mmCIF file of C-alpha atoms in Angstrom:
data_model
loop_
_atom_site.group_PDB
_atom_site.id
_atom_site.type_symbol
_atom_site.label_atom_id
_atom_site.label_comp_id
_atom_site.label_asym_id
_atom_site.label_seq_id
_atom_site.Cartn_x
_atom_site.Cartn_y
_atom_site.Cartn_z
ATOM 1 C CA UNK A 1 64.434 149.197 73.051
ATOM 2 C CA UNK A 2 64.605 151.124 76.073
ATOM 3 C CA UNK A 3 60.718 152.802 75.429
ATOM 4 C CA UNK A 4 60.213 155.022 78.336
ATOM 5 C CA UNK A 5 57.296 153.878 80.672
ATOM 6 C CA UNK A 6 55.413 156.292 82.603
ATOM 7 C CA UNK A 7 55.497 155.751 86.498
ATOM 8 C CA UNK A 8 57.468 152.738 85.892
ATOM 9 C CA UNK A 9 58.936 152.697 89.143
ATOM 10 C CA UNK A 10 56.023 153.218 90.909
ATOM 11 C CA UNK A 11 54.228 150.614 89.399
ATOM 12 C CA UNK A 12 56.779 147.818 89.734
ATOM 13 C CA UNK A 13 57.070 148.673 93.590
ATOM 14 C CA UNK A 14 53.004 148.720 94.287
ATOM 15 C CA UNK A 15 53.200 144.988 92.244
ATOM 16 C CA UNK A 16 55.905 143.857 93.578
ATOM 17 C CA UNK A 17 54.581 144.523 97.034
ATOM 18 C CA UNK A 18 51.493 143.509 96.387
ATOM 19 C CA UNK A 19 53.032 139.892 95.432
ATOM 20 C CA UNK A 20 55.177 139.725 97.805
ATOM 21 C CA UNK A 21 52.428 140.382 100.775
ATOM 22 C CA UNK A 22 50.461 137.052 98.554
ATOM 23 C CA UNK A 23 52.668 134.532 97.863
ATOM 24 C CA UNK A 24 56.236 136.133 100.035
ATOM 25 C CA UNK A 25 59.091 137.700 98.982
ATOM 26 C CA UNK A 26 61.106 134.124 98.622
ATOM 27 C CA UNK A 27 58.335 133.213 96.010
ATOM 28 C CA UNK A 28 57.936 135.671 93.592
ATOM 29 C CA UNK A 29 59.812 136.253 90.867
ATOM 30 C CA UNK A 30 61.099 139.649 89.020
ATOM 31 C CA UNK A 31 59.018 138.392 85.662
ATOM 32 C CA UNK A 32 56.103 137.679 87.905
ATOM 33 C CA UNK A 33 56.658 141.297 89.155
ATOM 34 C CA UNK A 34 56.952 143.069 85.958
ATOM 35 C CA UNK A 35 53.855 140.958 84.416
ATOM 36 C CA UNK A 36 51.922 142.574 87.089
ATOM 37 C CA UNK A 37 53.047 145.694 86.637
ATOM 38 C CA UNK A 38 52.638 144.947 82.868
ATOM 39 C CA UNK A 39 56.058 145.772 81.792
ATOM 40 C CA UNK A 40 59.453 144.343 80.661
ATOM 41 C CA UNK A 41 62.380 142.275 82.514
ATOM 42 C CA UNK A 42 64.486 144.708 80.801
ATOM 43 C CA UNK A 43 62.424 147.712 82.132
ATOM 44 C CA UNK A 44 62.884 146.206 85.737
ATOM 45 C CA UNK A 45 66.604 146.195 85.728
ATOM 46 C CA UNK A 46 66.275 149.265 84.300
ATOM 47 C CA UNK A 47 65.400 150.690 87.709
ATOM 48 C CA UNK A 48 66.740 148.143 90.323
ATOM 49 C CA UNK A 49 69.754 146.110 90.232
ATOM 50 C CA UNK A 50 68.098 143.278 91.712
ATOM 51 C CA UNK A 51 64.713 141.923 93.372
ATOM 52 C CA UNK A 52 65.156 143.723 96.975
ATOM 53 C CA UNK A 53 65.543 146.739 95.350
ATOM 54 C CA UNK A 54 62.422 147.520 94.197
ATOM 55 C CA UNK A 55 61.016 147.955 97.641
ATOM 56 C CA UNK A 56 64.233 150.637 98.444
ATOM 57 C CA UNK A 57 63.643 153.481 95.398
ATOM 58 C CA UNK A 58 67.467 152.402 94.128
ATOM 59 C CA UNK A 59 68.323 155.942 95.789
ATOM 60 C CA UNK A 60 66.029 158.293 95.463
ATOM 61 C CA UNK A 61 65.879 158.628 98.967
ATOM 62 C CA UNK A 62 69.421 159.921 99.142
ATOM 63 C CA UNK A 63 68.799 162.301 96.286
ATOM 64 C CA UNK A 64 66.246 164.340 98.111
ATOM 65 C CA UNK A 65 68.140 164.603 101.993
ATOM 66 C CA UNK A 66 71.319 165.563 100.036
ATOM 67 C CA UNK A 67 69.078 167.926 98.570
ATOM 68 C CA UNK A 68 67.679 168.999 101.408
ATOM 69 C CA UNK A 69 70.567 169.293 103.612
ATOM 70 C CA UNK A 70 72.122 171.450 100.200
ATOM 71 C CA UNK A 71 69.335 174.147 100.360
ATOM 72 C CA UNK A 72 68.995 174.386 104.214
ATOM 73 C CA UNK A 73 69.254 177.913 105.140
ATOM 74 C CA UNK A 74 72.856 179.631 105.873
ATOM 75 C CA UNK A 75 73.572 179.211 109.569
ATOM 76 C CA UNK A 76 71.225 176.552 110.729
ATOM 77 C CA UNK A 77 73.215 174.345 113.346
ATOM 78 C CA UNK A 78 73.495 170.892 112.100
ATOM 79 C CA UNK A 79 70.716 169.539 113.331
ATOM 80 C CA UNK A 80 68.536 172.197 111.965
ATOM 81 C CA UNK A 81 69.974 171.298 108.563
ATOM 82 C CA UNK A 82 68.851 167.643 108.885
ATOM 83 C CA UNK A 83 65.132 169.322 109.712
ATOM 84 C CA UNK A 84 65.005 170.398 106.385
ATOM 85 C CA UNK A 85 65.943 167.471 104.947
ATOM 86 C CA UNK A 86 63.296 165.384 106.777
ATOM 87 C CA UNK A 87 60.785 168.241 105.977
ATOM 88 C CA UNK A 88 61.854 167.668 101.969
ATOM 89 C CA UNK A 89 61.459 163.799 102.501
ATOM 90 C CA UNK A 90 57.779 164.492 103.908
ATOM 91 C CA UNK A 91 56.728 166.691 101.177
ATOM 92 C CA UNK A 92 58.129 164.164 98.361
ATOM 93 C CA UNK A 93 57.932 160.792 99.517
ATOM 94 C CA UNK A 94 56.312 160.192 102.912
ATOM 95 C CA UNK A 95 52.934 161.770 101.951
ATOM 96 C CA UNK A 96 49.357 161.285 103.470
ATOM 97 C CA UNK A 97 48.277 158.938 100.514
ATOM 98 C CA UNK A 98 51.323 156.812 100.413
ATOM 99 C CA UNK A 99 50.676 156.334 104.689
ATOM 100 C CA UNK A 100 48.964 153.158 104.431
ATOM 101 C CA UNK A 101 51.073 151.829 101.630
ATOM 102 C CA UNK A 102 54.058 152.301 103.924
ATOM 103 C CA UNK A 103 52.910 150.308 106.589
ATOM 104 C CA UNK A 104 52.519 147.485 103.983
ATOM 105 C CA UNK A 105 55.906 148.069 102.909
ATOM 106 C CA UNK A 106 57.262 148.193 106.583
ATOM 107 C CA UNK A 107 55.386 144.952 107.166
ATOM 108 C CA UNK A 108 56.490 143.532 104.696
ATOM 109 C CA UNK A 109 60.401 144.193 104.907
ATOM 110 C CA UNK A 110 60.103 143.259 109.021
ATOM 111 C CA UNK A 111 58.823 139.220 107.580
ATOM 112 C CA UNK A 112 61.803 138.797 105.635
ATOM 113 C CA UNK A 113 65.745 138.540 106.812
ATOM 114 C CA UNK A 114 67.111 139.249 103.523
ATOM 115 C CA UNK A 115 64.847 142.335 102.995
ATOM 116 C CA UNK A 116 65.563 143.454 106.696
ATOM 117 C CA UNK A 117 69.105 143.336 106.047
ATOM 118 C CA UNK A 118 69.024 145.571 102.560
ATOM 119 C CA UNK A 119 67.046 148.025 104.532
ATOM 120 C CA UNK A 120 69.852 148.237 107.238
ATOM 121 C CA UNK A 121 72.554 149.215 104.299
ATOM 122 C CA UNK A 122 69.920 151.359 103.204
ATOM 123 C CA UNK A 123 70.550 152.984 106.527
ATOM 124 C CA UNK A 124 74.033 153.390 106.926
ATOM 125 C CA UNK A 125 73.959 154.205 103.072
ATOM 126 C CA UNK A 126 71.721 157.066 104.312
ATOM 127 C CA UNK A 127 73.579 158.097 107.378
ATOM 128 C CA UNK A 128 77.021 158.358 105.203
ATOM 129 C CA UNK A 129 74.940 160.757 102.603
ATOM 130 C CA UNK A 130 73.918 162.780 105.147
ATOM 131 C CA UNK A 131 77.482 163.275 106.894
ATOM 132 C CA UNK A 132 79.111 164.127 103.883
ATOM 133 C CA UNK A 133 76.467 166.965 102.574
ATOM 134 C CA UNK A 134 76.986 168.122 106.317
ATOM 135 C CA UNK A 135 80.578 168.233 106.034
ATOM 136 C CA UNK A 136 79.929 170.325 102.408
ATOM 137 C CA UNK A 137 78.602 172.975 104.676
ATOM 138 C CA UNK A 138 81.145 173.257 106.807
ATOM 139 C CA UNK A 139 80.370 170.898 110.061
ATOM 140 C CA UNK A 140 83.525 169.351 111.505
ATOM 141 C CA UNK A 141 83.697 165.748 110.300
ATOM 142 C CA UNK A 142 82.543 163.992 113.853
ATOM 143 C CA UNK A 143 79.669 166.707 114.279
ATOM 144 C CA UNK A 144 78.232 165.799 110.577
ATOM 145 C CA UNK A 145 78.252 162.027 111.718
ATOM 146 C CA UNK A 146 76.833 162.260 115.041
ATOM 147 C CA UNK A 147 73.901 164.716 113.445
ATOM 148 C CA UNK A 148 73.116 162.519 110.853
ATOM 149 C CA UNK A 149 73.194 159.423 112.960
ATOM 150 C CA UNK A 150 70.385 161.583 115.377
ATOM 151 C CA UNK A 151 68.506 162.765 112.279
ATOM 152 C CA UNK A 152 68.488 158.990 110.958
ATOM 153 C CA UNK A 153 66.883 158.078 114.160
ATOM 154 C CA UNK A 154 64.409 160.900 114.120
ATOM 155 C CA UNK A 155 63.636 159.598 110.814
ATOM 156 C CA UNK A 156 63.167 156.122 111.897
ATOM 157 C CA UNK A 157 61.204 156.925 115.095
ATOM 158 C CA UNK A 158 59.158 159.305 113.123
ATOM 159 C CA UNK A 159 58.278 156.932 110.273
ATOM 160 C CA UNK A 160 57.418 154.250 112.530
ATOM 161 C CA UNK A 161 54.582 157.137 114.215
ATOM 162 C CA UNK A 162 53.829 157.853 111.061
ATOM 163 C CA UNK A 163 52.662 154.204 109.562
ATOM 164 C CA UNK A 164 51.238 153.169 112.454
ATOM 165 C CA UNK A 165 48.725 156.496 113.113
ATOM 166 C CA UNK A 166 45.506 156.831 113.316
ATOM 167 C CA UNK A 167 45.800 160.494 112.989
ATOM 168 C CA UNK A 168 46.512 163.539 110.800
ATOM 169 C CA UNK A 169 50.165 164.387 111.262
ATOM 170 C CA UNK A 170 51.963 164.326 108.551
ATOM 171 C CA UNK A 171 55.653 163.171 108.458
ATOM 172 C CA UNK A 172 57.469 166.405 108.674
ATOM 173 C CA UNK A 173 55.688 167.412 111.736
ATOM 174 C CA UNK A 174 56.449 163.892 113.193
ATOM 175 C CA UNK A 175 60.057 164.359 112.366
ATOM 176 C CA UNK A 176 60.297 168.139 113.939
ATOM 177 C CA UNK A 177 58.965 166.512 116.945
ATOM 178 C CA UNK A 178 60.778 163.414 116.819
ATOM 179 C CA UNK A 179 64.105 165.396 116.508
ATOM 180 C CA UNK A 180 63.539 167.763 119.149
ATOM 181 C CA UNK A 181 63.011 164.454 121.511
ATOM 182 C CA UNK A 182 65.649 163.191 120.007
ATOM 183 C CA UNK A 183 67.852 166.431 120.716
ATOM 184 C CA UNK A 184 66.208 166.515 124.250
ATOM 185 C CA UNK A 185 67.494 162.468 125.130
ATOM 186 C CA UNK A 186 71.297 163.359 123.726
ATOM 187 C CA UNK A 187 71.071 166.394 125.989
ATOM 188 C CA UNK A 188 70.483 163.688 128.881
ATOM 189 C CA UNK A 189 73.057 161.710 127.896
ATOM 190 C CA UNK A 190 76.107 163.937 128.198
ATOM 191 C CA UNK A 191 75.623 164.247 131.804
ATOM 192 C CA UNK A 192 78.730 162.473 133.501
ATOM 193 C CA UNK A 193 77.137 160.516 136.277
ATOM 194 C CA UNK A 194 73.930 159.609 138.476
ATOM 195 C CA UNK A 195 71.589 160.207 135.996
ATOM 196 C CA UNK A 196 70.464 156.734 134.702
ATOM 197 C CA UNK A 197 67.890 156.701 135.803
ATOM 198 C CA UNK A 198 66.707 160.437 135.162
ATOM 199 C CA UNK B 1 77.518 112.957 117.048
ATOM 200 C CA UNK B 2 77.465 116.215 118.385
ATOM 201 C CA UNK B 3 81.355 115.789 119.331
ATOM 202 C CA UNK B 4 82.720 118.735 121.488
ATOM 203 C CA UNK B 5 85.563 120.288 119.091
ATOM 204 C CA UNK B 6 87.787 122.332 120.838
ATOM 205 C CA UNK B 7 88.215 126.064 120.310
ATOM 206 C CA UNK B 8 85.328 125.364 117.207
ATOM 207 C CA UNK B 9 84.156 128.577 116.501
ATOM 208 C CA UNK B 10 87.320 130.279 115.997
ATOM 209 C CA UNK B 11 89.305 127.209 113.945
ATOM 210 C CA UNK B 12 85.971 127.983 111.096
ATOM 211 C CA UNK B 13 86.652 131.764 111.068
ATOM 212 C CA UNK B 14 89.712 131.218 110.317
ATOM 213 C CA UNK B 15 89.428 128.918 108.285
ATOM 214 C CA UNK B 16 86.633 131.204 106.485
ATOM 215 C CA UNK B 17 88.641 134.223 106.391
ATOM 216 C CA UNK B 18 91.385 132.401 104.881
ATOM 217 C CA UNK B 19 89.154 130.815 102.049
ATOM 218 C CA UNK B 20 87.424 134.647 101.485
ATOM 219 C CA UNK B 21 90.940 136.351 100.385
ATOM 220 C CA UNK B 22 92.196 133.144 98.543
ATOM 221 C CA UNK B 23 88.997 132.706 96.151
ATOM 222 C CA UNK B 24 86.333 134.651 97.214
ATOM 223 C CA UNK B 25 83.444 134.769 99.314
ATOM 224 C CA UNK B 26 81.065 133.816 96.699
ATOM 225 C CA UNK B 27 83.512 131.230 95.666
ATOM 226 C CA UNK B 28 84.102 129.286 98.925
ATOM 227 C CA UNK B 29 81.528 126.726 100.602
ATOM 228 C CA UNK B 30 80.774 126.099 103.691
ATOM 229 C CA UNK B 31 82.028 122.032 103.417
ATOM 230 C CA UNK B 32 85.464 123.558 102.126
ATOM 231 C CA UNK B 33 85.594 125.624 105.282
ATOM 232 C CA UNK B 34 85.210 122.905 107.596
ATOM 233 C CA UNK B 35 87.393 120.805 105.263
ATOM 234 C CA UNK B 36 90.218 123.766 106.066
ATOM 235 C CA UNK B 37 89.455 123.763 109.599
ATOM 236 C CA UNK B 38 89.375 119.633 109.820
ATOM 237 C CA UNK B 39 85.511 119.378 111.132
ATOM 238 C CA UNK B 40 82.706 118.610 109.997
ATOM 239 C CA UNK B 41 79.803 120.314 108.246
ATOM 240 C CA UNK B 42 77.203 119.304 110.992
ATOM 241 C CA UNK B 43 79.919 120.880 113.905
ATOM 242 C CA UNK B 44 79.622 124.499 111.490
ATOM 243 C CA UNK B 45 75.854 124.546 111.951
ATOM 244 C CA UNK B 46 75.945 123.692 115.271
ATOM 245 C CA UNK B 47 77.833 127.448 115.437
ATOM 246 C CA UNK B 48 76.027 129.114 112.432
ATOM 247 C CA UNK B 49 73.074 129.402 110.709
ATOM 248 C CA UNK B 50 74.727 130.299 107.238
ATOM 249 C CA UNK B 51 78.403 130.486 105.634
ATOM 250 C CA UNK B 52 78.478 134.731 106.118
ATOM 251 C CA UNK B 53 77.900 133.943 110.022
ATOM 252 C CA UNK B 54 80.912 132.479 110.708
ATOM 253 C CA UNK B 55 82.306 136.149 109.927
ATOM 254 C CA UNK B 56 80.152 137.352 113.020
ATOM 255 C CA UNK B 57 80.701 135.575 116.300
ATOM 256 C CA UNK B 58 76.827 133.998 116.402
ATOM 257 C CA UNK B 59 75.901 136.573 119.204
ATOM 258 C CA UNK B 60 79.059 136.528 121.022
ATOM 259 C CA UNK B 61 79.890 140.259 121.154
ATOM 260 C CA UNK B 62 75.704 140.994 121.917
ATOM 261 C CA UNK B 63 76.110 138.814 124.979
ATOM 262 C CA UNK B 64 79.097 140.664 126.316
ATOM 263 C CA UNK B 65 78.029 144.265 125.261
ATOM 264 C CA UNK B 66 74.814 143.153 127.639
ATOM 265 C CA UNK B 67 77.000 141.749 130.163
ATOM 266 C CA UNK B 68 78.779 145.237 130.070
ATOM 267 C CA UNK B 69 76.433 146.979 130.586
ATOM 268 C CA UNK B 70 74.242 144.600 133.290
ATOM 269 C CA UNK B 71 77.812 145.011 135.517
ATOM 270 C CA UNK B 72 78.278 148.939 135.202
ATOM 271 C CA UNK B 73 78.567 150.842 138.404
ATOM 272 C CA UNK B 74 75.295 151.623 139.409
ATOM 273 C CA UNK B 75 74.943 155.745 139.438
ATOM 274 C CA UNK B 76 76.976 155.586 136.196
ATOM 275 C CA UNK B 77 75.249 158.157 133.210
ATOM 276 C CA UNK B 78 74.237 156.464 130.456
ATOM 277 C CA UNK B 79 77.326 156.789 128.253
ATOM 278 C CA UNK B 80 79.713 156.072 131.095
ATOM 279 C CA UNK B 81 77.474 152.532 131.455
ATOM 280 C CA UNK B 82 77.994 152.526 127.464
ATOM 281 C CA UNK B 83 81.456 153.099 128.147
ATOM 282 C CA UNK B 84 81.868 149.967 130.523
ATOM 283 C CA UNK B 85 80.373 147.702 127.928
ATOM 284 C CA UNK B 86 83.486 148.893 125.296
ATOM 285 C CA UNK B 87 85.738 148.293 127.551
ATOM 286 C CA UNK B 88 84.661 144.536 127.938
ATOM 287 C CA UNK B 89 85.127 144.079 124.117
ATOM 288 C CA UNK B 90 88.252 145.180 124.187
ATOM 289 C CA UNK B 91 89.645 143.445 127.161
ATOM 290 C CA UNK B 92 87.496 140.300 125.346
ATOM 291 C CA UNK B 93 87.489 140.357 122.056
ATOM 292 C CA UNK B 94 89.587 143.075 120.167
ATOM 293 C CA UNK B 95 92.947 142.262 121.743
ATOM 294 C CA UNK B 96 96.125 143.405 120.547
ATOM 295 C CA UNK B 97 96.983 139.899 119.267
ATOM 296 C CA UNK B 98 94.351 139.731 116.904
ATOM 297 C CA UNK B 99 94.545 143.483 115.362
ATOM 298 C CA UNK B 100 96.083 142.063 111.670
ATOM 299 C CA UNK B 101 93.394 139.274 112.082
ATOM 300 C CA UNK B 102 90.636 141.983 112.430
ATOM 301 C CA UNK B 103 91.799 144.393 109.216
ATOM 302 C CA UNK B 104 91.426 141.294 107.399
ATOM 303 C CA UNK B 105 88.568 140.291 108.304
ATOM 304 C CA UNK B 106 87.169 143.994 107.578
ATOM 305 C CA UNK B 107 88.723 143.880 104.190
ATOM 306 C CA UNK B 108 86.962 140.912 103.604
ATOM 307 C CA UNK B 109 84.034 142.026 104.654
ATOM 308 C CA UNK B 110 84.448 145.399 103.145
ATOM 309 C CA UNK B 111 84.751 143.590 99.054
ATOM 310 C CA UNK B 112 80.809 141.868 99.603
ATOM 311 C CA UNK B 113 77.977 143.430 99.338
ATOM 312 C CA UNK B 114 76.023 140.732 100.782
ATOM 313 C CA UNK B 115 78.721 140.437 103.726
ATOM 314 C CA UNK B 116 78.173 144.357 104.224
ATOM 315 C CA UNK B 117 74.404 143.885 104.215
ATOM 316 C CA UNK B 118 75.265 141.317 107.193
ATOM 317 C CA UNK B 119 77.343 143.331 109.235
ATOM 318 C CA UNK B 120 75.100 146.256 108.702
ATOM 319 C CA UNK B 121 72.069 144.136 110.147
ATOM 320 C CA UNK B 122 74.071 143.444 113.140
ATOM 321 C CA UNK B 123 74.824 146.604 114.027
ATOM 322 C CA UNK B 124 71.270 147.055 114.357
ATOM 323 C CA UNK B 125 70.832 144.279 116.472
ATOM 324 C CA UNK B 126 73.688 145.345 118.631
ATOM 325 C CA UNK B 127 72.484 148.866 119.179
ATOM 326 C CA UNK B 128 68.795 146.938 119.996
ATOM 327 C CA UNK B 129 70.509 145.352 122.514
ATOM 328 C CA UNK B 130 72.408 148.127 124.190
ATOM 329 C CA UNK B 131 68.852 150.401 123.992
ATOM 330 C CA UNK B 132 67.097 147.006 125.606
ATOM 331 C CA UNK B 133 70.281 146.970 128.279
ATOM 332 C CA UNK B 134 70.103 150.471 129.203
ATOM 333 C CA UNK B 135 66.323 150.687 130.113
ATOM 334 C CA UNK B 136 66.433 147.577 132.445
ATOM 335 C CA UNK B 137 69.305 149.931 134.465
ATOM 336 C CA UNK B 138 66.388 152.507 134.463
ATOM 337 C CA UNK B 139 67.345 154.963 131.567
ATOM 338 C CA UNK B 140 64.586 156.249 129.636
ATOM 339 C CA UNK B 141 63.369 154.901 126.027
ATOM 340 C CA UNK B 142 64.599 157.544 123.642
ATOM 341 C CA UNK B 143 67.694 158.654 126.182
ATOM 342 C CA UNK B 144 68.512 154.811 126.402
ATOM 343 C CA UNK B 145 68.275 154.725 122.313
ATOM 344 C CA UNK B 146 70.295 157.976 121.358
ATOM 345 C CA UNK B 147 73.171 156.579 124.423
ATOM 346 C CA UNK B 148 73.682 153.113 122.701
ATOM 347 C CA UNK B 149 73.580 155.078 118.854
ATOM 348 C CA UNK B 150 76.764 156.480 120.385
ATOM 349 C CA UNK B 151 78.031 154.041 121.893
ATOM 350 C CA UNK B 152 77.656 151.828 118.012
ATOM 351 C CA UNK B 153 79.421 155.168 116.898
ATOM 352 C CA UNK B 154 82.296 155.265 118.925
ATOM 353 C CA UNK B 155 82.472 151.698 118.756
ATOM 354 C CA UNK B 156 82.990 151.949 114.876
ATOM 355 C CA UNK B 157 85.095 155.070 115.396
ATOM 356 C CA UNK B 158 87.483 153.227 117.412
ATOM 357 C CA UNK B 159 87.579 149.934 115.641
ATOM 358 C CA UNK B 160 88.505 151.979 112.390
ATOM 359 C CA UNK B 161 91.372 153.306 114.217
ATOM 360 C CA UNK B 162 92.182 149.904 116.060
ATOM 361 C CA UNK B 163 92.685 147.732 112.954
ATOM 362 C CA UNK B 164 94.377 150.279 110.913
ATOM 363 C CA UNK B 165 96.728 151.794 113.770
ATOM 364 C CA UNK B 166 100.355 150.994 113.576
ATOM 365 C CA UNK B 167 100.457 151.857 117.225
ATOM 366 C CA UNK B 168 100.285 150.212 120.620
ATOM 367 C CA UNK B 169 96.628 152.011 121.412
ATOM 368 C CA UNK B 170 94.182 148.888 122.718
ATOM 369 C CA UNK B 171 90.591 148.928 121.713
ATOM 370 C CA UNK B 172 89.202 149.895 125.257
ATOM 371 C CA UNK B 173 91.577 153.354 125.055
ATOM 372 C CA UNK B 174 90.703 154.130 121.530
ATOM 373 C CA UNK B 175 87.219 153.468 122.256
ATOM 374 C CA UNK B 176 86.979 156.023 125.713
ATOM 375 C CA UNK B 177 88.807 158.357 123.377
ATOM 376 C CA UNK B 178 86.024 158.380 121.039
ATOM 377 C CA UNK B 179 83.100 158.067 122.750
ATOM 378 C CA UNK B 180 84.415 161.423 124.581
ATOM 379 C CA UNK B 181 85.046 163.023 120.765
ATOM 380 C CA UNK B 182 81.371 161.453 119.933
ATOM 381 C CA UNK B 183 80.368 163.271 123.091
ATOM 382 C CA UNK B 184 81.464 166.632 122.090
ATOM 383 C CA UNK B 185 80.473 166.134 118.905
ATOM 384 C CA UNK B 186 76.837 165.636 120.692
ATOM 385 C CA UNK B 187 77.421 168.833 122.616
ATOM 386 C CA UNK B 188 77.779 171.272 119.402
ATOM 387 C CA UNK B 189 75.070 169.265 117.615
ATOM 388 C CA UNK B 190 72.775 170.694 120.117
ATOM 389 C CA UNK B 191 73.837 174.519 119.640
ATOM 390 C CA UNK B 192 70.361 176.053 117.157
ATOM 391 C CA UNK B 193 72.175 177.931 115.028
ATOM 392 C CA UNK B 194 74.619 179.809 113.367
ATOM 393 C CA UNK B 195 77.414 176.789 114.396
ATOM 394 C CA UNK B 196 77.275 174.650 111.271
ATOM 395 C CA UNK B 197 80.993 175.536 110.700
ATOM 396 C CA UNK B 198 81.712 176.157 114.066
#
C-alpha cells in the first residue's frame, strides 16, 4: 500500500509547478499533479496535507535551520548562530541547480493570493522555529525573537538576490552579506533621534 | 441601493465574531452574518472582499499606521517615527473598551488555519507599508525595512500583553514599553560573540 517512491517529493513539486505555471494554481488538480508526476493520490497526501503544500516542502525547511542553529558553534552571538543556519539552508536546499527553478516557484507563489498567504505562515512558522532553537542555547527569550526575525529577513532579501541573479553567488554568501547589511541597518536604527534620514 | 448603513463595518464584525465562537468559522456564511447584523449581503461586500475580511478592518489599521508615521516629528529616528505610528493605534483602534472584544477575536482567529494564514498575510502587508512610509521620510531601504520589522514586533509583543492583561496598561504604553525591550533586544543581537546566553 504505502510502496515507497523514490524522489517522490521532488517530483510532485517540479509537476505540480510545472502545471500550475500552464493552466494556474486555481486549475489544477492534486490527481492532475500526481499523474504528472506519475504517482498515486495516496502518495501525494502522503507528503502534503493539501494542494499549497507541495510548493512549501511540508517542513523540511524548518528541519534543517533548527538543525543548523543546533550545531552552530559554542559562543557565537545570536546572530552568528542564524549564519549557520542560512549557510546549512544554502548547502541543502538553495543550491546553484535548483536557482532557476526557484524563481519559477517565487513567480509562481507572487500570482496567487492563496499561495502568497501559505507562504506568509510559512514565515512566521519559520521565525517561531528559529526563536525557540535560539532560546535552547541559551538567548534570552526577546533576543532569540528579534534575531530570528533579522535572520528571516536576511533570508528573504537574500533569496530574492539569489533568484533573480545573473551571477555566481551562491545563497550562503548572499545570506552572510545580506545579514551583515541587515546587522548594519538595525545598528542605524537604535539611534534615538535625527537620524532619518542618515 | 448602495444605502449608507451606519457604523457598517463594525455591526458585521461583530456580528462575525459572534457567529465564529457559536458554530464555527467554517460553519458560518457570510448571508448569516449580515442576517445577525440586519444588512444586507451587497452592504458586506461593499466592506469586504471575502467572509475572513471582516475579521481585518479592510485596510483600516494600514491607513493609520501610514498616517502615523506621515505626521511624526520630523528629526525623529526611525523607531521613534515607528513609535508615533503605535501610538495612533492605540489611541484609535485598541482602546481599553474593546480589550475583551480583541482576545476574542484572537481566539477566534487563533482556532483557523485559514484565518491564521490571513492575519499572517497582513502582517506582511503592514510591515510593507511601514518600510514604504519610512523611506518617503528619507530613511534608507534596508534601515527603513529592519525599523518597521520592529515596529510589527513590538506591535505583536504588546497586543499579546494588551488582550490578555488584567490591568489598566493601554495599548500605546504597552507598545513604547516594548518597542524599547525590542530595542535592547536589537542592541545584544549585534554583540559577535560569546553573548548567546548573555
Amino acid at each position: 500500500m504505502a510502496r515507497w517512491q523514490p524522489h517522490a517529493p521532488e517530483r510532485l513539486l517540479v509537476a505540480a509547478l510545472e502545471l500550475f505555471e500552464e493552466r494556474g494554481y486555481e486549475n489544477t488538480t492534486v490527481v492532475e499533479i500526481t499523474e504528472r508526476a506519475g504517482l498515486t493520490k495516496s502518495t501525494f497526501f502522503r507528503y502534503f496535507p493539501d494542494k499549497r503544500e507541495v510548493l512549501f516542502g511540508g517542513g523540511a525547511m524548518t528541519g534543517l535551520l533548527v538543525e543548523g542553529i543546533d550545531t552552530a558553534p559554542a559562543g557565537a552571538g545570536p546572530l552568528e548562530v542564524v549564519a549557520h543556519a542560512l549557510d546549512a539552508i544554502g548547502r541543502e536546499v538553495f543550491t546553484a541547480d535548483r536557482r532557476a527553478f526557484g524563481a519559477r516557484r517565487s513567480a509562481v507563489i507572487a500570482a496567487n493570493p492563496e499561495l502568497r498567504e501559505r507562504e506568509a505562515l510559512k514565515e512566521l512558522g519559520l521565525v517561531a522555529a528559529m526563536t525557540d532553537a535560539l532560546k535552547r542555547r541559551g538567548s534570552p527569550d526577546l533576543t532569540a525573537r528579534v534575531a530570528a526575525e533579522l535572520g528571516a529577513l536576511a533570508w528573504k532579501i537574500a533569496h530574492e538576490r539569489w533568484r533573480d541573479a545573473a551571477g555566481e553567488d551562491d545563497f550562503a554568501e548572499l545570506a552572510r552579506r545580506a545579514l551583515t547589511e541587515v546587522r548594519a541597518a538595525g545598528a542605524s536604527c537604535q539611534r534615538q533621534a535625527g537620524s532619518a534620514g542618515a
